[in-house]
JSON list of C-alpha atoms in Angstrom, two decimals:
[
{"chain": "F", "resi": 165, "resn": "VAL", "atom": "CA", "xyz": [11.10, -7.10, -8.81]},
{"chain": "F", "resi": 166, "resn": "HIS", "atom": "CA", "xyz": [7.76, -7.91, -10.36]},
{"chain": "F", "resi": 167, "resn": "GLY", "atom": "CA", "xyz": [8.45, -5.91, -13.40]},
{"chain": "F", "resi": 168, "resn": "VAL", "atom": "CA", "xyz": [10.71, -3.78, -15.50]},
{"chain": "F", "resi": 169, "resn": "PRO", "atom": "CA", "xyz": [10.16, -1.21, -18.30]},
{"chain": "F", "resi": 170, "resn": "ILE", "atom": "CA", "xyz": [11.79, -2.16, -21.48]},
{"chain": "F", "resi": 171, "resn": "CYS", "atom": "CA", "xyz": [12.26, 0.62, -23.80]},
{"chain": "F", "resi": 172, "resn": "ILE", "atom": "CA", "xyz": [12.84, 0.04, -28.22]},
{"chain": "F", "resi": 173, "resn": "HIS", "atom": "CA", "xyz": [14.62, 2.50, -29.60]},
{"chain": "F", "resi": 174, "resn": "PHE", "atom": "CA", "xyz": [14.01, 3.00, -33.21]},
{"chain": "F", "resi": 175, "resn": "LEU", "atom": "CA", "xyz": [17.18, 4.39, -35.01]},
{"chain": "F", "resi": 176, "resn": "PRO", "atom": "CA", "xyz": [18.13, 6.66, -36.76]},
{"chain": "F", "resi": 177, "resn": "GLN", "atom": "CA", "xyz": [14.41, 8.16, -35.92]},
{"chain": "F", "resi": 178, "resn": "ARG", "atom": "CA", "xyz": [15.18, 8.20, -32.29]},
{"chain": "F", "resi": 179, "resn": "LYS", "atom": "CA", "xyz": [11.45, 7.18, -31.60]},
{"chain": "F", "resi": 180, "resn": "ARG", "atom": "CA", "xyz": [10.75, 4.84, -29.02]},
{"chain": "F", "resi": 181, "resn": "LEU", "atom": "CA", "xyz": [8.29, 2.72, -27.30]},
{"chain": "F", "resi": 182, "resn": "VAL", "atom": "CA", "xyz": [7.85, 1.42, -23.93]},
{"chain": "F", "resi": 183, "resn": "PHE", "atom": "CA", "xyz": [6.46, -1.70, -22.67]},
{"chain": "F", "resi": 184, "resn": "TYR", "atom": "CA", "xyz": [6.62, -3.12, -18.88]},
{"chain": "F", "resi": 185, "resn": "ILE", "atom": "CA", "xyz": [7.35, -6.77, -18.80]},
{"chain": "F", "resi": 186, "resn": "GLN", "atom": "CA", "xyz": [6.81, -8.88, -16.18]},
{"chain": "F", "resi": 187, "resn": "VAL", "atom": "CA", "xyz": [9.71, -11.14, -14.70]},
{"chain": "F", "resi": 188, "resn": "ASP", "atom": "CA", "xyz": [10.24, -13.90, -15.76]},
{"chain": "F", "resi": 189, "resn": "LYS", "atom": "CA", "xyz": [7.76, -14.52, -18.22]},
{"chain": "F", "resi": 190, "resn": "PHE", "atom": "CA", "xyz": [8.12, -15.49, -21.54]},
{"chain": "F", "resi": 191, "resn": "SER", "atom": "CA", "xyz": [6.54, -12.57, -23.53]},
{"chain": "F", "resi": 192, "resn": "GLN", "atom": "CA", "xyz": [6.29, -11.27, -26.57]},
{"chain": "F", "resi": 193, "resn": "ILE", "atom": "CA", "xyz": [6.84, -7.29, -27.50]},
{"chain": "F", "resi": 194, "resn": "TYR", "atom": "CA", "xyz": [4.60, -6.11, -30.32]},
{"chain": "F", "resi": 195, "resn": "ALA", "atom": "CA", "xyz": [5.66, -2.78, -32.41]},
{"chain": "F", "resi": 196, "resn": "ASN", "atom": "CA", "xyz": [2.41, -3.05, -34.43]},
{"chain": "F", "resi": 197, "resn": "GLY", "atom": "CA", "xyz": [2.80, -0.83, -37.22]},
{"chain": "F", "resi": 198, "resn": "ALA", "atom": "CA", "xyz": [6.64, -0.68, -37.07]},
{"chain": "F", "resi": 199, "resn": "PHE", "atom": "CA", "xyz": [7.38, -1.68, -40.61]},
{"chain": "F", "resi": 200, "resn": "PRO", "atom": "CA", "xyz": [5.38, 1.17, -42.53]},
{"chain": "F", "resi": 201, "resn": "ALA", "atom": "CA", "xyz": [5.99, 3.75, -39.75]},
{"chain": "F", "resi": 202, "resn": "PHE", "atom": "CA", "xyz": [9.81, 3.30, -40.11]},
{"chain": "F", "resi": 203, "resn": "TYR", "atom": "CA", "xyz": [10.77, 1.77, -43.65]},
{"chain": "F", "resi": 204, "resn": "LYS", "atom": "CA", "xyz": [10.41, 5.30, -45.33]},
{"chain": "F", "resi": 205, "resn": "SER", "atom": "CA", "xyz": [11.10, 7.54, -43.03]},
{"chain": "F", "resi": 206, "resn": "GLY", "atom": "CA", "xyz": [14.38, 9.27, -41.75]},
{"chain": "F", "resi": 207, "resn": "LYS", "atom": "CA", "xyz": [17.67, 8.94, -43.71]},
{"chain": "F", "resi": 208, "resn": "ASP", "atom": "CA", "xyz": [18.11, 6.25, -45.75]},
{"chain": "F", "resi": 209, "resn": "GLY", "atom": "CA", "xyz": [20.12, 2.96, -45.25]},
{"chain": "F", "resi": 210, "resn": "VAL", "atom": "CA", "xyz": [19.63, 0.36, -42.61]},
{"chain": "F", "resi": 211, "resn": "LYS", "atom": "CA", "xyz": [17.10, 1.22, -39.74]},
{"chain": "F", "resi": 212, "resn": "LYS", "atom": "CA", "xyz": [18.35, -0.57, -36.45]},
{"chain": "F", "resi": 213, "resn": "ILE", "atom": "CA", "xyz": [16.90, -1.03, -33.30]},
{"chain": "F", "resi": 214, "resn": "VAL", "atom": "CA", "xyz": [18.20, -1.03, -29.42]},
{"chain": "F", "resi": 215, "resn": "LEU", "atom": "CA", "xyz": [16.68, -2.54, -26.36]},
{"chain": "F", "resi": 216, "resn": "GLN", "atom": "CA", "xyz": [17.01, -0.69, -23.06]},
{"chain": "F", "resi": 217, "resn": "GLU", "atom": "CA", "xyz": [16.11, -1.05, -19.38]},
{"chain": "F", "resi": 218, "resn": "ASN", "atom": "CA", "xyz": [16.24, 1.42, -16.55]},
{"chain": "F", "resi": 219, "resn": "SER", "atom": "CA", "xyz": [20.08, 0.46, -15.61]},
{"chain": "F", "resi": 220, "resn": "PRO", "atom": "CA", "xyz": [23.71, 1.69, -16.99]},
{"chain": "F", "resi": 221, "resn": "GLN", "atom": "CA", "xyz": [23.77, -1.90, -18.08]},
{"chain": "F", "resi": 222, "resn": "GLY", "atom": "CA", "xyz": [20.57, -2.49, -19.74]},
{"chain": "F", "resi": 223, "resn": "GLN", "atom": "CA", "xyz": [21.64, -1.64, -23.25]},
{"chain": "F", "resi": 224, "resn": "THR", "atom": "CA", "xyz": [21.80, -4.03, -26.05]},
{"chain": "F", "resi": 225, "resn": "GLN", "atom": "CA", "xyz": [23.90, -3.14, -28.76]},
{"chain": "F", "resi": 226, "resn": "LYS", "atom": "CA", "xyz": [22.41, -2.03, -32.11]},
{"chain": "F", "resi": 227, "resn": "ILE", "atom": "CA", "xyz": [20.65, -4.62, -34.15]},
{"chain": "F", "resi": 228, "resn": "PRO", "atom": "CA", "xyz": [19.30, -4.04, -37.68]},
{"chain": "F", "resi": 229, "resn": "TYR", "atom": "CA", "xyz": [15.36, -4.59, -38.08]},
{"chain": "F", "resi": 230, "resn": "ILE", "atom": "CA", "xyz": [15.02, -2.94, -41.77]},
{"chain": "F", "resi": 231, "resn": "LEU", "atom": "CA", "xyz": [17.67, -4.22, -44.08]},
{"chain": "F", "resi": 232, "resn": "ASN", "atom": "CA", "xyz": [16.23, -2.03, -47.30]},
{"chain": "F", "resi": 233, "resn": "SER", "atom": "CA", "xyz": [12.49, -0.85, -48.22]},
{"chain": "F", "resi": 234, "resn": "GLY", "atom": "CA", "xyz": [11.48, -4.38, -48.87]},
{"chain": "F", "resi": 235, "resn": "THR", "atom": "CA", "xyz": [13.39, -6.42, -46.68]},
{"chain": "F", "resi": 236, "resn": "SER", "atom": "CA", "xyz": [13.38, -6.54, -42.43]},
{"chain": "F", "resi": 237, "resn": "VAL", "atom": "CA", "xyz": [14.33, -8.78, -39.42]},
{"chain": "F", "resi": 238, "resn": "PRO", "atom": "CA", "xyz": [10.77, -8.58, -37.86]},
{"chain": "F", "resi": 239, "resn": "THR", "atom": "CA", "xyz": [11.57, -11.38, -35.05]},
{"chain": "F", "resi": 240, "resn": "LEU", "atom": "CA", "xyz": [14.30, -11.16, -32.72]},
{"chain": "F", "resi": 241, "resn": "TYR", "atom": "CA", "xyz": [15.01, -12.51, -29.29]},
{"chain": "F", "resi": 242, "resn": "ALA", "atom": "CA", "xyz": [16.60, -11.01, -25.98]},
{"chain": "F", "resi": 243, "resn": "VAL", "atom": "CA", "xyz": [17.41, -12.27, -22.68]},
{"chain": "F", "resi": 244, "resn": "VAL", "atom": "CA", "xyz": [17.63, -10.53, -19.52]},
{"chain": "F", "resi": 245, "resn": "ARG", "atom": "CA", "xyz": [19.99, -11.36, -16.92]},
{"chain": "F", "resi": 246, "resn": "MET", "atom": "CA", "xyz": [19.56, -10.85, -13.53]},
{"chain": "F", "resi": 247, "resn": "LYS", "atom": "CA", "xyz": [21.66, -11.72, -10.07]},
{"chain": "F", "resi": 248, "resn": "ASP", "atom": "CA", "xyz": [19.43, -11.75, -6.91]},
{"chain": "F", "resi": 249, "resn": "GLY", "atom": "CA", "xyz": [16.59, -9.58, -8.34]},
{"chain": "F", "resi": 250, "resn": "LYS", "atom": "CA", "xyz": [18.78, -7.05, -9.90]},
{"chain": "F", "resi": 251, "resn": "ILE", "atom": "CA", "xyz": [19.14, -6.95, -13.81]},
{"chain": "F", "resi": 252, "resn": "GLN", "atom": "CA", "xyz": [22.65, -7.25, -15.02]},
{"chain": "F", "resi": 253, "resn": "ALA", "atom": "CA", "xyz": [22.70, -7.12, -18.39]},
{"chain": "F", "resi": 254, "resn": "VAL", "atom": "CA", "xyz": [20.45, -7.26, -21.44]},
{"chain": "F", "resi": 255, "resn": "ASP", "atom": "CA", "xyz": [21.51, -9.27, -24.21]},
{"chain": "F", "resi": 256, "resn": "TRP", "atom": "CA", "xyz": [20.53, -10.33, -28.11]},
{"chain": "F", "resi": 257, "resn": "ASP", "atom": "CA", "xyz": [19.75, -14.16, -28.64]},
{"chain": "F", "resi": 258, "resn": "ILE", "atom": "CA", "xyz": [21.12, -13.98, -32.07]},
{"chain": "F", "resi": 259, "resn": "GLY", "atom": "CA", "xyz": [20.75, -16.85, -34.73]},
{"chain": "F", "resi": 260, "resn": "CYS", "atom": "CA", "xyz": [19.21, -18.60, -37.35]},
{"chain": "F", "resi": 261, "resn": "TYR", "atom": "CA", "xyz": [17.19, -20.75, -34.62]},
{"chain": "F", "resi": 262, "resn": "ILE", "atom": "CA", "xyz": [13.49, -20.84, -36.47]},
{"chain": "F", "resi": 263, "resn": "CYS", "atom": "CA", "xyz": [14.24, -20.59, -40.52]},
{"chain": "F", "resi": 264, "resn": "GLU", "atom": "CA", "xyz": [16.84, -22.14, -42.69]},
{"chain": "F", "resi": 265, "resn": "ASP", "atom": "CA", "xyz": [15.71, -20.29, -46.36]},
{"chain": "F", "resi": 266, "resn": "SER", "atom": "CA", "xyz": [15.35, -17.13, -44.87]},
{"chain": "F", "resi": 267, "resn": "CYS", "atom": "CA", "xyz": [18.65, -16.93, -42.91]},
{"chain": "F", "resi": 268, "resn": "ASN", "atom": "CA", "xyz": [20.93, -14.01, -43.89]},
{"chain": "F", "resi": 269, "resn": "SER", "atom": "CA", "xyz": [24.34, -14.98, -42.67]},
{"chain": "F", "resi": 270, "resn": "GLU", "atom": "CA", "xyz": [26.15, -11.57, -43.26]},
{"chain": "F", "resi": 271, "resn": "ILE", "atom": "CA", "xyz": [24.65, -8.59, -41.24]},
{"chain": "F", "resi": 272, "resn": "ARG", "atom": "CA", "xyz": [27.12, -6.70, -39.48]},
{"chain": "F", "resi": 273, "resn": "VAL", "atom": "CA", "xyz": [26.77, -5.51, -36.19]},
{"chain": "F", "resi": 274, "resn": "GLY", "atom": "CA", "xyz": [29.06, -3.19, -33.99]},
{"chain": "F", "resi": 275, "resn": "LYS", "atom": "CA", "xyz": [30.32, 0.17, -33.87]},
{"chain": "F", "resi": 276, "resn": "GLU", "atom": "CA", "xyz": [32.90, -0.47, -36.30]},
{"chain": "F", "resi": 277, "resn": "GLN", "atom": "CA", "xyz": [30.28, -2.88, -38.06]},
{"chain": "F", "resi": 278, "resn": "ASN", "atom": "CA", "xyz": [33.35, -5.71, -37.83]},
{"chain": "F", "resi": 279, "resn": "GLN", "atom": "CA", "xyz": [30.93, -8.51, -36.37]},
{"chain": "F", "resi": 280, "resn": "VAL", "atom": "CA", "xyz": [28.87, -10.95, -38.97]},
{"chain": "F", "resi": 281, "resn": "VAL", "atom": "CA", "xyz": [25.72, -12.39, -37.46]},
{"chain": "F", "resi": 282, "resn": "GLU", "atom": "CA", "xyz": [22.97, -14.41, -38.83]},
{"chain": "F", "resi": 283, "resn": "LEU", "atom": "CA", "xyz": [19.16, -13.34, -38.46]},
{"chain": "F", "resi": 284, "resn": "CYS", "atom": "CA", "xyz": [16.28, -14.37, -40.45]},
{"chain": "F", "resi": 285, "resn": "GLU", "atom": "CA", "xyz": [14.59, -12.29, -42.89]},
{"chain": "F", "resi": 286, "resn": "GLN", "atom": "CA", "xyz": [11.64, -11.38, -44.12]},
{"chain": "F", "resi": 287, "resn": "LYS", "atom": "CA", "xyz": [11.72, -10.42, -47.91]},
{"chain": "F", "resi": 288, "resn": "ASP", "atom": "CA", "xyz": [8.71, -8.58, -49.82]},
{"chain": "F", "resi": 289, "resn": "CYS", "atom": "CA", "xyz": [7.75, -6.38, -47.25]},
{"chain": "F", "resi": 290, "resn": "ALA", "atom": "CA", "xyz": [5.05, -3.87, -47.70]},
{"chain": "F", "resi": 291, "resn": "PRO", "atom": "CA", "xyz": [2.74, -1.96, -45.44]},
{"chain": "F", "resi": 292, "resn": "GLY", "atom": "CA", "xyz": [-0.01, -3.76, -44.31]},
{"chain": "F", "resi": 293, "resn": "LYS", "atom": "CA", "xyz": [2.04, -7.12, -44.11]},
{"chain": "F", "resi": 294, "resn": "PRO", "atom": "CA", "xyz": [1.87, -7.44, -40.41]},
{"chain": "F", "resi": 295, "resn": "GLU", "atom": "CA", "xyz": [4.68, -10.34, -40.66]},
{"chain": "F", "resi": 296, "resn": "CYS", "atom": "CA", "xyz": [6.63, -7.31, -41.29]},
{"chain": "F", "resi": 297, "resn": "ASP", "atom": "CA", "xyz": [6.51, -5.35, -37.96]},
{"chain": "F", "resi": 298, "resn": "LEU", "atom": "CA", "xyz": [8.92, -5.53, -35.39]},
{"chain": "F", "resi": 299, "resn": "LYS", "atom": "CA", "xyz": [8.42, -8.93, -32.31]},
{"chain": "F", "resi": 300, "resn": "ILE", "atom": "CA", "xyz": [10.85, -9.25, -30.10]},
{"chain": "F", "resi": 301, "resn": "TYR", "atom": "CA", "xyz": [10.28, -12.37, -27.74]},
{"chain": "F", "resi": 302, "resn": "ILE", "atom": "CA", "xyz": [12.07, -11.73, -24.23]},
{"chain": "F", "resi": 303, "resn": "SER", "atom": "CA", "xyz": [13.16, -14.71, -21.51]},
{"chain": "F", "resi": 304, "resn": "PHE", "atom": "CA", "xyz": [14.89, -14.27, -18.11]},
{"chain": "F", "resi": 305, "resn": "VAL", "atom": "CA", "xyz": [18.01, -15.87, -16.81]},
{"chain": "F", "resi": 306, "resn": "GLY", "atom": "CA", "xyz": [19.46, -15.54, -13.29]},
{"chain": "F", "resi": 307, "resn": "SER", "atom": "CA", "xyz": [18.46, -15.33, -10.25]},
{"chain": "F", "resi": 308, "resn": "ASP", "atom": "CA", "xyz": [15.45, -13.22, -8.05]},
{"chain": "F", "resi": 309, "resn": "GLY", "atom": "CA", "xyz": [15.61, -11.70, -4.92]},
{"chain": "F", "resi": 310, "resn": "ASN", "atom": "CA", "xyz": [15.35, -14.89, -3.29]},
{"chain": "F", "resi": 311, "resn": "GLY", "atom": "CA", "xyz": [17.99, -16.62, -4.98]},
{"chain": "F", "resi": 312, "resn": "HIS", "atom": "CA", "xyz": [15.75, -18.57, -6.60]},
{"chain": "F", "resi": 313, "resn": "TYR", "atom": "CA", "xyz": [16.52, -19.13, -10.24]},
{"chain": "F", "resi": 314, "resn": "LEU", "atom": "CA", "xyz": [13.96, -18.02, -12.70]},
{"chain": "F", "resi": 315, "resn": "GLU", "atom": "CA", "xyz": [12.24, -20.73, -14.67]},
{"chain": "F", "resi": 316, "resn": "SER", "atom": "CA", "xyz": [12.06, -18.56, -18.21]},
{"chain": "F", "resi": 317, "resn": "ALA", "atom": "CA", "xyz": [15.44, -19.47, -18.43]},
{"chain": "F", "resi": 318, "resn": "GLN", "atom": "CA", "xyz": [14.77, -22.75, -20.15]},
{"chain": "F", "resi": 319, "resn": "LEU", "atom": "CA", "xyz": [12.56, -20.88, -22.62]},
{"chain": "F", "resi": 320, "resn": "THR", "atom": "CA", "xyz": [15.73, -18.99, -23.99]},
{"chain": "F", "resi": 321, "resn": "ILE", "atom": "CA", "xyz": [15.27, -19.32, -27.82]},
{"chain": "F", "resi": 322, "resn": "SER", "atom": "CA", "xyz": [18.54, -20.92, -28.47]},
{"chain": "F", "resi": 323, "resn": "ARG", "atom": "CA", "xyz": [17.29, -23.80, -26.91]},
{"chain": "F", "resi": 324, "resn": "PHE", "atom": "CA", "xyz": [14.84, -24.44, -29.19]},
{"chain": "F", "resi": 325, "resn": "ARG", "atom": "CA", "xyz": [16.79, -25.43, -32.11]},
{"chain": "F", "resi": 326, "resn": "SER", "atom": "CA", "xyz": [15.63, -28.85, -32.19]},
{"chain": "F", "resi": 327, "resn": "PHE", "atom": "CA", "xyz": [11.67, -27.92, -31.99]},
{"chain": "F", "resi": 328, "resn": "SER", "atom": "CA", "xyz": [9.92, -26.69, -34.54]},
{"chain": "F", "resi": 329, "resn": "ILE", "atom": "CA", "xyz": [8.32, -23.28, -34.49]},
{"chain": "F", "resi": 330, "resn": "GLY", "atom": "CA", "xyz": [4.82, -24.22, -33.83]},
{"chain": "F", "resi": 331, "resn": "SER", "atom": "CA", "xyz": [5.81, -26.08, -30.40]},
{"chain": "F", "resi": 332, "resn": "ILE", "atom": "CA", "xyz": [8.00, -22.45, -29.91]},
{"chain": "F", "resi": 333, "resn": "TYR", "atom": "CA", "xyz": [4.86, -20.47, -30.25]},
{"chain": "F", "resi": 334, "resn": "GLY", "atom": "CA", "xyz": [2.36, -22.55, -29.18]},
{"chain": "F", "resi": 335, "resn": "LEU", "atom": "CA", "xyz": [3.71, -22.45, -25.57]},
{"chain": "F", "resi": 336, "resn": "SER", "atom": "CA", "xyz": [0.94, -21.77, -23.08]},
{"chain": "F", "resi": 337, "resn": "LEU", "atom": "CA", "xyz": [3.69, -20.06, -21.44]},
{"chain": "F", "resi": 338, "resn": "ILE", "atom": "CA", "xyz": [3.86, -16.86, -23.99]},
{"chain": "F", "resi": 339, "resn": "HIS", "atom": "CA", "xyz": [2.84, -13.60, -22.41]},
{"chain": "F", "resi": 340, "resn": "ILE", "atom": "CA", "xyz": [2.15, -10.90, -25.32]},
{"chain": "F", "resi": 341, "resn": "SER", "atom": "CA", "xyz": [2.52, -7.47, -24.39]},
{"chain": "F", "resi": 342, "resn": "GLU", "atom": "CA", "xyz": [1.64, -4.16, -26.54]},
{"chain": "F", "resi": 343, "resn": "PRO", "atom": "CA", "xyz": [2.43, -0.31, -25.09]},
{"chain": "F", "resi": 344, "resn": "THR", "atom": "CA", "xyz": [-0.66, 1.45, -23.62]},
{"chain": "F", "resi": 345, "resn": "ARG", "atom": "CA", "xyz": [-0.73, 5.51, -23.56]},
{"chain": "F", "resi": 346, "resn": "GLN", "atom": "CA", "xyz": [-0.05, 4.53, -19.45]},
{"chain": "F", "resi": 347, "resn": "ALA", "atom": "CA", "xyz": [3.25, 2.85, -20.03]},
{"chain": "F", "resi": 348, "resn": "GLU", "atom": "CA", "xyz": [4.22, 5.46, -22.31]},
{"chain": "F", "resi": 349, "resn": "ILE", "atom": "CA", "xyz": [3.83, 8.33, -20.03]},
{"chain": "F", "resi": 350, "resn": "SER", "atom": "CA", "xyz": [4.88, 6.87, -17.22]},
{"chain": "F", "resi": 351, "resn": "TYR", "atom": "CA", "xyz": [8.36, 6.24, -18.76]},
{"chain": "F", "resi": 352, "resn": "ALA", "atom": "CA", "xyz": [8.60, 8.64, -21.21]},
{"chain": "F", "resi": 353, "resn": "VAL", "atom": "CA", "xyz": [11.14, 10.72, -18.98]},
{"chain": "F", "resi": 354, "resn": "PHE", "atom": "CA", "xyz": [13.53, 7.49, -18.11]},
{"chain": "F", "resi": 355, "resn": "CYS", "atom": "CA", "xyz": [13.78, 6.78, -22.30]},
{"chain": "F", "resi": 356, "resn": "LEU", "atom": "CA", "xyz": [14.81, 10.71, -22.90]},
{"chain": "F", "resi": 357, "resn": "LYS", "atom": "CA", "xyz": [17.07, 11.12, -20.46]},
{"chain": "F", "resi": 358, "resn": "LYS", "atom": "CA", "xyz": [18.90, 7.80, -22.30]},
{"chain": "F", "resi": 359, "resn": "LYS", "atom": "CA", "xyz": [19.19, 9.18, -25.25]},
{"chain": "F", "resi": 360, "resn": "ASN", "atom": "CA", "xyz": [22.87, 10.72, -25.12]},
{"chain": "F", "resi": 361, "resn": "ILE", "atom": "CA", "xyz": [24.34, 7.28, -25.49]},
{"chain": "F", "resi": 362, "resn": "LEU", "atom": "CA", "xyz": [22.37, 6.13, -28.46]},
{"chain": "F", "resi": 363, "resn": "GLN", "atom": "CA", "xyz": [24.64, 8.05, -30.68]},
{"chain": "F", "resi": 364, "resn": "PRO", "atom": "CA", "xyz": [25.18, 6.32, -34.45]}
]
């Protein structure tokens, strides 16, 4: 497996973006213009996202992206877990690893909203502020089809708690991905087929 399609679902609007991520590369997927597109659209209340890969196990739990019209959680981290080259799960790497003053320790997730997590939030968001657009950093853990351990496991964000944010973002291994028209066409069917499991 050289790459996997990763789909971001924006809820409750049910809008989708598809990215093709190279396996074992510490990558950033960037949803340019996501904040102005979603902060006033659809129903009132918290706007959430789900990451999904094309397998029954490859869906994360719902997590907030926009908390209100002026506050978002723009930077998130996810880990793709593989065994012998096959995806076992996609999980959030949750925590305030890169922020102190902007840490929100009272964000509720889960089906019954009974789990409390910590996430870094961005206040005073408005259209035209790229720092409020969604950015997700993705790493891989586990083993490839040859049984070799995946190297980007060393770059999971929770391992960098003692590093400065400049040290993390300065890594030459980061690969930045943006959706392309070709990718959206190629994987649109996969996203639509999974919509029945995304009931809010």
